[in-house]
CSV table of C-alpha atoms in Angstrom, one decimal:
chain,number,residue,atom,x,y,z
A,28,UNK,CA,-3.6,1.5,-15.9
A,29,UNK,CA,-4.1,-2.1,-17.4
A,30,UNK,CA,-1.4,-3.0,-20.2
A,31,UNK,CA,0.5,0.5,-19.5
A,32,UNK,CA,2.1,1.2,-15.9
A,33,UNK,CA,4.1,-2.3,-16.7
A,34,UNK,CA,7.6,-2.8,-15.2
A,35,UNK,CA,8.8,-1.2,-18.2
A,36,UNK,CA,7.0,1.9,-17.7
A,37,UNK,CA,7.9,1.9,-13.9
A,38,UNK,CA,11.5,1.7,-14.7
A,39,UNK,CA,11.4,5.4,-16.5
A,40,UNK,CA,9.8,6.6,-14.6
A,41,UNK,CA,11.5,6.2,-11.4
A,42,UNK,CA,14.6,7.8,-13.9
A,43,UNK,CA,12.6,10.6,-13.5
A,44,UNK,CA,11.4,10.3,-9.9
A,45,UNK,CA,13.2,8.6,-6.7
A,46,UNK,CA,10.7,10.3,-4.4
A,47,UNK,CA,7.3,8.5,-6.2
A,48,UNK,CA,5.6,6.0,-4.8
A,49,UNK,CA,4.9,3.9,-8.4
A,50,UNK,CA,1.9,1.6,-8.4
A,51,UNK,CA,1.5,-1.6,-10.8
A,52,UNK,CA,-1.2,-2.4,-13.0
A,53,UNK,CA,-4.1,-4.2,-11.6
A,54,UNK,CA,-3.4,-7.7,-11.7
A,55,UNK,CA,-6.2,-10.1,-10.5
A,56,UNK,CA,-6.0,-12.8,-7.8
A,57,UNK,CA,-6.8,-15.4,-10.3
A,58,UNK,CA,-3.5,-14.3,-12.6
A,59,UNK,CA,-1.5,-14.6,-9.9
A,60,UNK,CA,-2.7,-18.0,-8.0
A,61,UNK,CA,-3.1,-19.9,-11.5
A,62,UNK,CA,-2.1,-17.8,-14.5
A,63,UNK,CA,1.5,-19.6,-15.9
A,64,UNK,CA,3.6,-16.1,-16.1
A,65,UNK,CA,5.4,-14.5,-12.9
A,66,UNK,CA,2.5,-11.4,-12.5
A,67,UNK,CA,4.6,-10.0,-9.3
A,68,UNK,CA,7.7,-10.0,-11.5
A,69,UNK,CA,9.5,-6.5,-11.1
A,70,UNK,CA,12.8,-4.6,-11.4
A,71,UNK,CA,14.0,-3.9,-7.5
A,72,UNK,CA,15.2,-0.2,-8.8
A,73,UNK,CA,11.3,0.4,-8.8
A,74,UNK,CA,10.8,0.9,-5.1
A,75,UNK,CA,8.6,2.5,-3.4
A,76,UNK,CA,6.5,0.1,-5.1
A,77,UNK,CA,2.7,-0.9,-5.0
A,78,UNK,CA,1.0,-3.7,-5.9
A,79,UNK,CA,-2.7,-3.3,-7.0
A,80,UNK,CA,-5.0,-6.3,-6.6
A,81,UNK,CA,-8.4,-6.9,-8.5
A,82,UNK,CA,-10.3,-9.4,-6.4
A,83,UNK,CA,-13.2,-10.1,-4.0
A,84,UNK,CA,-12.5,-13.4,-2.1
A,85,UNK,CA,-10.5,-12.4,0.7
A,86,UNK,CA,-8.6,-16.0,1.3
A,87,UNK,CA,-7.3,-15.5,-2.9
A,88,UNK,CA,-6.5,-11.5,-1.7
A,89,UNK,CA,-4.6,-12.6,1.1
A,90,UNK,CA,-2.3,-15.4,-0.7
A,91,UNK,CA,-1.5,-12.4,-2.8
A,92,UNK,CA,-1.0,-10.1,-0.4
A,93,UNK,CA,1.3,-12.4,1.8
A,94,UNK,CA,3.2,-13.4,-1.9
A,95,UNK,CA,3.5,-9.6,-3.1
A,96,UNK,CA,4.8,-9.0,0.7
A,97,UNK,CA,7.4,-11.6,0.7
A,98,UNK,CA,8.9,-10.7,-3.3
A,99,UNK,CA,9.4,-6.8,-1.5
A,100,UNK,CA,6.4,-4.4,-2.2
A,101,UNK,CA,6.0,-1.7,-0.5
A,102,UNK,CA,1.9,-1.5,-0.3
A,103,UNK,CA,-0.7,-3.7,-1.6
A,104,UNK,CA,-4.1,-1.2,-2.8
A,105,UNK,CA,-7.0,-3.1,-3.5
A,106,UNK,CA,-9.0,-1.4,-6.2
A,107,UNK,CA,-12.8,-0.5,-6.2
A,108,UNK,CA,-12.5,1.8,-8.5
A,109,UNK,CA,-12.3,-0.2,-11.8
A,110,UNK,CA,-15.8,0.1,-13.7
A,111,UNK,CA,-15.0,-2.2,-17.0
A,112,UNK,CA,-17.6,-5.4,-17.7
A,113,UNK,CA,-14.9,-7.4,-17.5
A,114,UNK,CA,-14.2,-6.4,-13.8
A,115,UNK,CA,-17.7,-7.0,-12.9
A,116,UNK,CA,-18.1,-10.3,-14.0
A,117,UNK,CA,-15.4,-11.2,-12.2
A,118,UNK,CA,-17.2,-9.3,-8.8
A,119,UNK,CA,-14.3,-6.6,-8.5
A,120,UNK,CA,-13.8,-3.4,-9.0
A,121,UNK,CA,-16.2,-0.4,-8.8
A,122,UNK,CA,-19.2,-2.8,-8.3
A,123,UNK,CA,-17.4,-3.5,-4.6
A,124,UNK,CA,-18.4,0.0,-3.6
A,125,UNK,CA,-22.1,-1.3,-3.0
A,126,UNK,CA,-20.3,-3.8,-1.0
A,127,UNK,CA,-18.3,-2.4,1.9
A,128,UNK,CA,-18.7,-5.3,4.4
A,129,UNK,CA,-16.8,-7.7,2.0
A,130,UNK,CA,-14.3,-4.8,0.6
A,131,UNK,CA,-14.0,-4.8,5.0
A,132,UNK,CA,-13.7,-8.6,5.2
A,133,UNK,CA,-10.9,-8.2,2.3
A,134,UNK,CA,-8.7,-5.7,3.3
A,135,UNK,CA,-8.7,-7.5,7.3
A,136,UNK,CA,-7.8,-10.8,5.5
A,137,UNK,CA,-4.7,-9.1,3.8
A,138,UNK,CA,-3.6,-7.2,7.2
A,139,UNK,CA,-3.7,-10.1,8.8
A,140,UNK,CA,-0.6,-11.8,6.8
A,141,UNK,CA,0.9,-8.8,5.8
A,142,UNK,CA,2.6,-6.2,7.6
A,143,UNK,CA,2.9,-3.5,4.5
A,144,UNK,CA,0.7,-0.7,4.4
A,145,UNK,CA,-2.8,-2.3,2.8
A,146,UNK,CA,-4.9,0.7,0.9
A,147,UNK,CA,-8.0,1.1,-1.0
A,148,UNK,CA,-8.7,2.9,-4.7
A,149,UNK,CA,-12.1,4.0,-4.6
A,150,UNK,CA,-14.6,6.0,-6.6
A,151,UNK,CA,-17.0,8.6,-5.2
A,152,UNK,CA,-19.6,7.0,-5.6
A,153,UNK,CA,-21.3,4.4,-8.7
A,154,UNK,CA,-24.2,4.2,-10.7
A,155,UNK,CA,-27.1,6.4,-8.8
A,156,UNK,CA,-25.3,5.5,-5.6
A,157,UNK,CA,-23.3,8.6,-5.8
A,158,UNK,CA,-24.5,10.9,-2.5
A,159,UNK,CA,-21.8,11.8,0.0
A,160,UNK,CA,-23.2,9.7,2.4
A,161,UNK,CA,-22.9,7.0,0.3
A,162,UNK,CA,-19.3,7.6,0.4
A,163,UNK,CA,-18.7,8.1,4.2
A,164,UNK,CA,-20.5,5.1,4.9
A,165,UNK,CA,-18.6,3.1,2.8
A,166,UNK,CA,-15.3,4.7,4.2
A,167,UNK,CA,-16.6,4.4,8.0
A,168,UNK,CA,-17.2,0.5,7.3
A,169,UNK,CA,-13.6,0.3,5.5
A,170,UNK,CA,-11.7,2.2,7.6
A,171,UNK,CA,-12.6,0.8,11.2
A,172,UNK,CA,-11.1,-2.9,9.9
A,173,UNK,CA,-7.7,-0.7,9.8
A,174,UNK,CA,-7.5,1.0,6.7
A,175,UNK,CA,-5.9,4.3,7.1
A,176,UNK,CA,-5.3,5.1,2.9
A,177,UNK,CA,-7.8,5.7,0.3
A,178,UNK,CA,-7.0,6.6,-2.9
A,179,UNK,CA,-10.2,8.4,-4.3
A,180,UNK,CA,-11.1,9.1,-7.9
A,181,UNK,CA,-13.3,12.2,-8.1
A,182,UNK,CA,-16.1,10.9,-10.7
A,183,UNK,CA,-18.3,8.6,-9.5
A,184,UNK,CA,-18.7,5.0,-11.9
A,185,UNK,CA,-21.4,4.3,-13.9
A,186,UNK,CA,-21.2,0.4,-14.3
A,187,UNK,CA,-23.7,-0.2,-17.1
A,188,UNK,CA,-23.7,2.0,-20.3
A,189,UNK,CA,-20.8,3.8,-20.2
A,190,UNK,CA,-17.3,2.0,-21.2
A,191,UNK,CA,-13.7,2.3,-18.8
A,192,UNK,CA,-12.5,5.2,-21.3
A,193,UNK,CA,-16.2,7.1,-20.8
A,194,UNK,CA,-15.9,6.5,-17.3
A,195,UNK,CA,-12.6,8.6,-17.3
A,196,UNK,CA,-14.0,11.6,-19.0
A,197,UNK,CA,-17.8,11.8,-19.0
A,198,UNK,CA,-19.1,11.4,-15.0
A,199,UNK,CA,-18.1,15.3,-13.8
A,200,UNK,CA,-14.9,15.6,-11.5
A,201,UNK,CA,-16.0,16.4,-8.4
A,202,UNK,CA,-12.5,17.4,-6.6
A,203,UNK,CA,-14.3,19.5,-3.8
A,204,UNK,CA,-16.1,16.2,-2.1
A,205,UNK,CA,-12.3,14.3,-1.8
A,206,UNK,CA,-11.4,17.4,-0.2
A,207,UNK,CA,-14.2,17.1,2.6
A,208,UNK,CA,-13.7,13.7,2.9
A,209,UNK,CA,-10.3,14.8,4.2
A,210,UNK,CA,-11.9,17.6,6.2
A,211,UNK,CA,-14.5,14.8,7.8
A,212,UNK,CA,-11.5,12.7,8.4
A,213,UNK,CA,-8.4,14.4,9.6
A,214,UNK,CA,-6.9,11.0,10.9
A,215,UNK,CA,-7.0,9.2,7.1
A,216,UNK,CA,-4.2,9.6,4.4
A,217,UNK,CA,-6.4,11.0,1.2
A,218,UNK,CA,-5.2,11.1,-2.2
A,219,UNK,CA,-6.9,12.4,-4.9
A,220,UNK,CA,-7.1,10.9,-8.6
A,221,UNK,CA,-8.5,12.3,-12.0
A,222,UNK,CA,-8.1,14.3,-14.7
A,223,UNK,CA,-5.0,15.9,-13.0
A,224,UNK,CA,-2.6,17.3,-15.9
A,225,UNK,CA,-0.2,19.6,-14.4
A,226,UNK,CA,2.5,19.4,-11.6
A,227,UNK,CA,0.6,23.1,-10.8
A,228,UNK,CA,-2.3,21.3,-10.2
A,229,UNK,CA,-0.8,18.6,-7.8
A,230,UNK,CA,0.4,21.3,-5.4
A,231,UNK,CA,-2.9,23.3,-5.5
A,232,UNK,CA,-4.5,19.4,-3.9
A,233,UNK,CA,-1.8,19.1,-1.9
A,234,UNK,CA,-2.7,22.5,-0.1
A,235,UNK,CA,-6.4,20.4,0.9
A,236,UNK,CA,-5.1,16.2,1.0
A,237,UNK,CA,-2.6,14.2,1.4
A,238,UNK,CA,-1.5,13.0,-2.0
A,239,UNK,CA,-1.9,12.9,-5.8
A,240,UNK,CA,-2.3,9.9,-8.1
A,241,UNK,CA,-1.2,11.1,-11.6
A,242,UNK,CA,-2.4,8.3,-14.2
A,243,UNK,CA,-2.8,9.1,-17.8
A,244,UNK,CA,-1.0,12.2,-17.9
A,245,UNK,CA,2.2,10.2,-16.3
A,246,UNK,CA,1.8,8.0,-19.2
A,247,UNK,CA,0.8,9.8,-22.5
A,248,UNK,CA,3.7,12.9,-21.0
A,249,UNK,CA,5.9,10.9,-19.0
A,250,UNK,CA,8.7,14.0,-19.1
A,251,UNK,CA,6.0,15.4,-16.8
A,252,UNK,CA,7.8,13.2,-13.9
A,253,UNK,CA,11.2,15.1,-14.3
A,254,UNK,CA,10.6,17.8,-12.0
A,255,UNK,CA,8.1,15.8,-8.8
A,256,UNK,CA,11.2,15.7,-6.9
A,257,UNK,CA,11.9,19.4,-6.7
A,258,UNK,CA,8.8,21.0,-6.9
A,259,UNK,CA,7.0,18.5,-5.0
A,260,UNK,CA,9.0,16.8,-2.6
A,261,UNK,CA,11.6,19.5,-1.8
A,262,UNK,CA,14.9,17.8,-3.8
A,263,UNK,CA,17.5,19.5,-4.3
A,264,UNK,CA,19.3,17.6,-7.4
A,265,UNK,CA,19.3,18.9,-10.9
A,266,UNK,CA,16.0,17.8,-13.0
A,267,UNK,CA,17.4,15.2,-15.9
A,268,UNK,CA,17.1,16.5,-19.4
A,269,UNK,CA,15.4,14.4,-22.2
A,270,UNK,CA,18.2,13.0,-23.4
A,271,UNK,CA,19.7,12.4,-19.8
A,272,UNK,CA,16.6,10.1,-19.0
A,273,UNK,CA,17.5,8.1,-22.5
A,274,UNK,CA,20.6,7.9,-22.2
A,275,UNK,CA,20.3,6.3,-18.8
A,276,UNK,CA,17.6,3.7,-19.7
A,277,UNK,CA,19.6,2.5,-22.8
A,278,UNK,CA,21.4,-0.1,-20.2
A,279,UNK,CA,17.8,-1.2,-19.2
A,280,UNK,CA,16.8,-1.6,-22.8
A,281,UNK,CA,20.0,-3.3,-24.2
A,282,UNK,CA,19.5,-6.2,-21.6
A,283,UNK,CA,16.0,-6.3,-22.4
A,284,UNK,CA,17.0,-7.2,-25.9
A,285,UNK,CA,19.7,-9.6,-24.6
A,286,UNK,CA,17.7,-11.3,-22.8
A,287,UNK,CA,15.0,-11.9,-26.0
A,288,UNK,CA,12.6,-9.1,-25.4
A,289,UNK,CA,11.1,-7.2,-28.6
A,290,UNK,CA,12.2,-3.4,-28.7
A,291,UNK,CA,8.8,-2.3,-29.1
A,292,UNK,CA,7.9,-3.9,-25.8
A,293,UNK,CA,9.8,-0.9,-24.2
A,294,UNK,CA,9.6,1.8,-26.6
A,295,UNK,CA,5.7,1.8,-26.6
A,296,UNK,CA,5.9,3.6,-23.2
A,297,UNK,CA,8.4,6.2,-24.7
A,298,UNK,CA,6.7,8.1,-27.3
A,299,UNK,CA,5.4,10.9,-25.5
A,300,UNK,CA,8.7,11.5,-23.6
A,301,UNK,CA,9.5,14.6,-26.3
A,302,UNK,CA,5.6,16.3,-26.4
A,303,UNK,CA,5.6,19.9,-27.0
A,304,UNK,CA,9.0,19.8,-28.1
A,305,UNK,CA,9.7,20.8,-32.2
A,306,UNK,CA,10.0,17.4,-33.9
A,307,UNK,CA,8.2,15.2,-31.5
A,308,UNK,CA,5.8,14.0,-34.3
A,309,UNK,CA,9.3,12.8,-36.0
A,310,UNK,CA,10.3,10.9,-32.8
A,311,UNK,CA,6.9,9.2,-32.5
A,312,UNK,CA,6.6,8.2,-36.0
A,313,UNK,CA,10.0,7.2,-36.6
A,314,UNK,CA,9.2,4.5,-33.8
A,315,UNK,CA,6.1,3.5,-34.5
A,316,UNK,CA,6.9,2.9,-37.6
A,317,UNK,CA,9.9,0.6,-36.9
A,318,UNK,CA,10.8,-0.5,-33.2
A,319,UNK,CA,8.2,-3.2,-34.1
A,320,UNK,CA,10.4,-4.6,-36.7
A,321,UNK,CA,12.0,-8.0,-36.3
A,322,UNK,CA,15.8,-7.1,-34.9
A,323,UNK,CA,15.3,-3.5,-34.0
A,324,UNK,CA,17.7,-2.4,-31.4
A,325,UNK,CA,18.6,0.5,-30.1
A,326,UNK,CA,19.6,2.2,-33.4
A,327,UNK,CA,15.7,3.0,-33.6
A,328,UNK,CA,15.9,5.0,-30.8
A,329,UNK,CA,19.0,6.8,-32.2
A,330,UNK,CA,18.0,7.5,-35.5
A,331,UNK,CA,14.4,8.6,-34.1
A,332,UNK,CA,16.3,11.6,-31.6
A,333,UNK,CA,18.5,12.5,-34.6
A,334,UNK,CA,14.9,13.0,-37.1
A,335,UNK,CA,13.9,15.4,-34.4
A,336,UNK,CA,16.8,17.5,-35.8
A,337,UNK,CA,16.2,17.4,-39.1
């Protein structure tokens, strides 16, 4: 979820959710080792928190590892799953699939200086390498270095001619091979990830793996987090209203804008939060149309709730 499941992001939703386990954005060995920014910055109230590395080069994966480890995350998932050119050229991502000796070499480098749970995001297959036993043998070589967590995406990648958003819709979910992956492996934690909408739709996966990755939906509905705790996990708090959740990420946002950040930084990740609620086009517009402004504060989001009304 490059440039969207930012700390910002994370922070609602754990609002929402205490149970989640919240995963970052992919950042990439090089960002961390030599870009200038903090890339493993994040707010502690995010825990459970992952860390998701793009790389190949399992001395660079292992620095980051070791670094993610010592700042406090939780889990450090190594994606093959990401099919965009850029990825590629960089040797990471879905093209690691028809690689599982180095994806092996990788995750034994980061167990080895880590001592957080080290987990893989994977496709079912890429390109015309897309068979099931394509997959097993891919998860046999990855799994006997000590990885007991795969995250699997049920489409397989194309690499060439399709972009990252045609990747996400056009190769066919194929949710009944994840599940026999889990059959074929009692002993493995599998998660399932694609297309998956609906909280009803997590429990019916939940009755044949282990867990459910929730990506766009999470983003483009966030609201959709409210209720994981009870009807997923077994809570037995109240589920926070809309206007709950605001009200206590307003503190969040104010020192945001104390400490120099723009208000559109944060309020990007909020305009779904009313969908399918009568005047949710008002609350999106209003803020798109003026959080970017120089000096907006948090008057934007207040006069945005109150159009909702009118």
């Amino acid at each position: 979820m490059l440039d969207w499941t930012d700390r910002h992001y994370r922070y609602l939703a754990r609002i929402m959710s205490t149970e989640l386990l919240l995963y970052t954005e992919m950042v990439t060995t090089g960002a961390i080792i030599h870009g200038k920014g903090d890339y493993l910055a994040y707010n502690s109230e995010e825990n459970p928190l992952a860390l998701q590395l793009g790389g190949s080069n399992p001395q660079d994966l292992a620095t980051c590892a070791k670094l993610a480890a010592e700042r406090g995350y939780d889990e450090i998932n190594l994606n093959v799953g990401c099919p965009s050119d850029r990825v590629q050229s960089g040797r990471f991502g879905a093209c690691l699939m028809a690689d599982p000796k180095l994806v092996a070499e990788c995750v034994t480098a980061m167990k080895q200086v880590v001592d957080i749970p080290v987990t893989v995001k994977t496709r079912i297959g890429i390109d015309d390498q897309d068979s099931y036993e394509f997959l097993t043998e891919f998860v046999d070589t990855v799994s006997d270095v000590g990885c007991d967590t795969f995250i699997v995406h049920a489409r397989k990648a194309w690499l060439q001619g399709l972009s990252p958003k045609q990747n996400r819709e056009i190769p066919p979910l194929d949710y009944q091979r994840v599940y026999r992956l889990k059959q074929d492996y009692p002993k493995l934690h599998i998660s399932i990830n694609g297309g998956v909408k609906t909280l009803d739709e997590c429990r019916q996966h939940l009755l044949h793996i282990d867990g459910v990755m929730v990506g766009r939906e999470a983003y483009q509905n966030p609201y959709i987090l409210a209720e994981v705790d009870q009807r997923l996990c077994g809570s037995n708090k109240s589920v926070l209203s809309r206007d709950a959740v605001l009200e206590k990420f307003i503190p969040y946002i104010e020192k945001h804008l104390v400490e120099g950040g723009r208000l559109n930084h944060i309020t990007r990740h909020m305009t779904g939060m009313f969908q399918g609620e009568p005047g949710s086009r008002a609350w999106r517009r209003y803020i798109s149309e003026n959080a970017h402004k120089q000096g907006a504060g948090i008057e934007v989001i207040e006069q945005a709730r109150k159009k909702m009304d009118c």
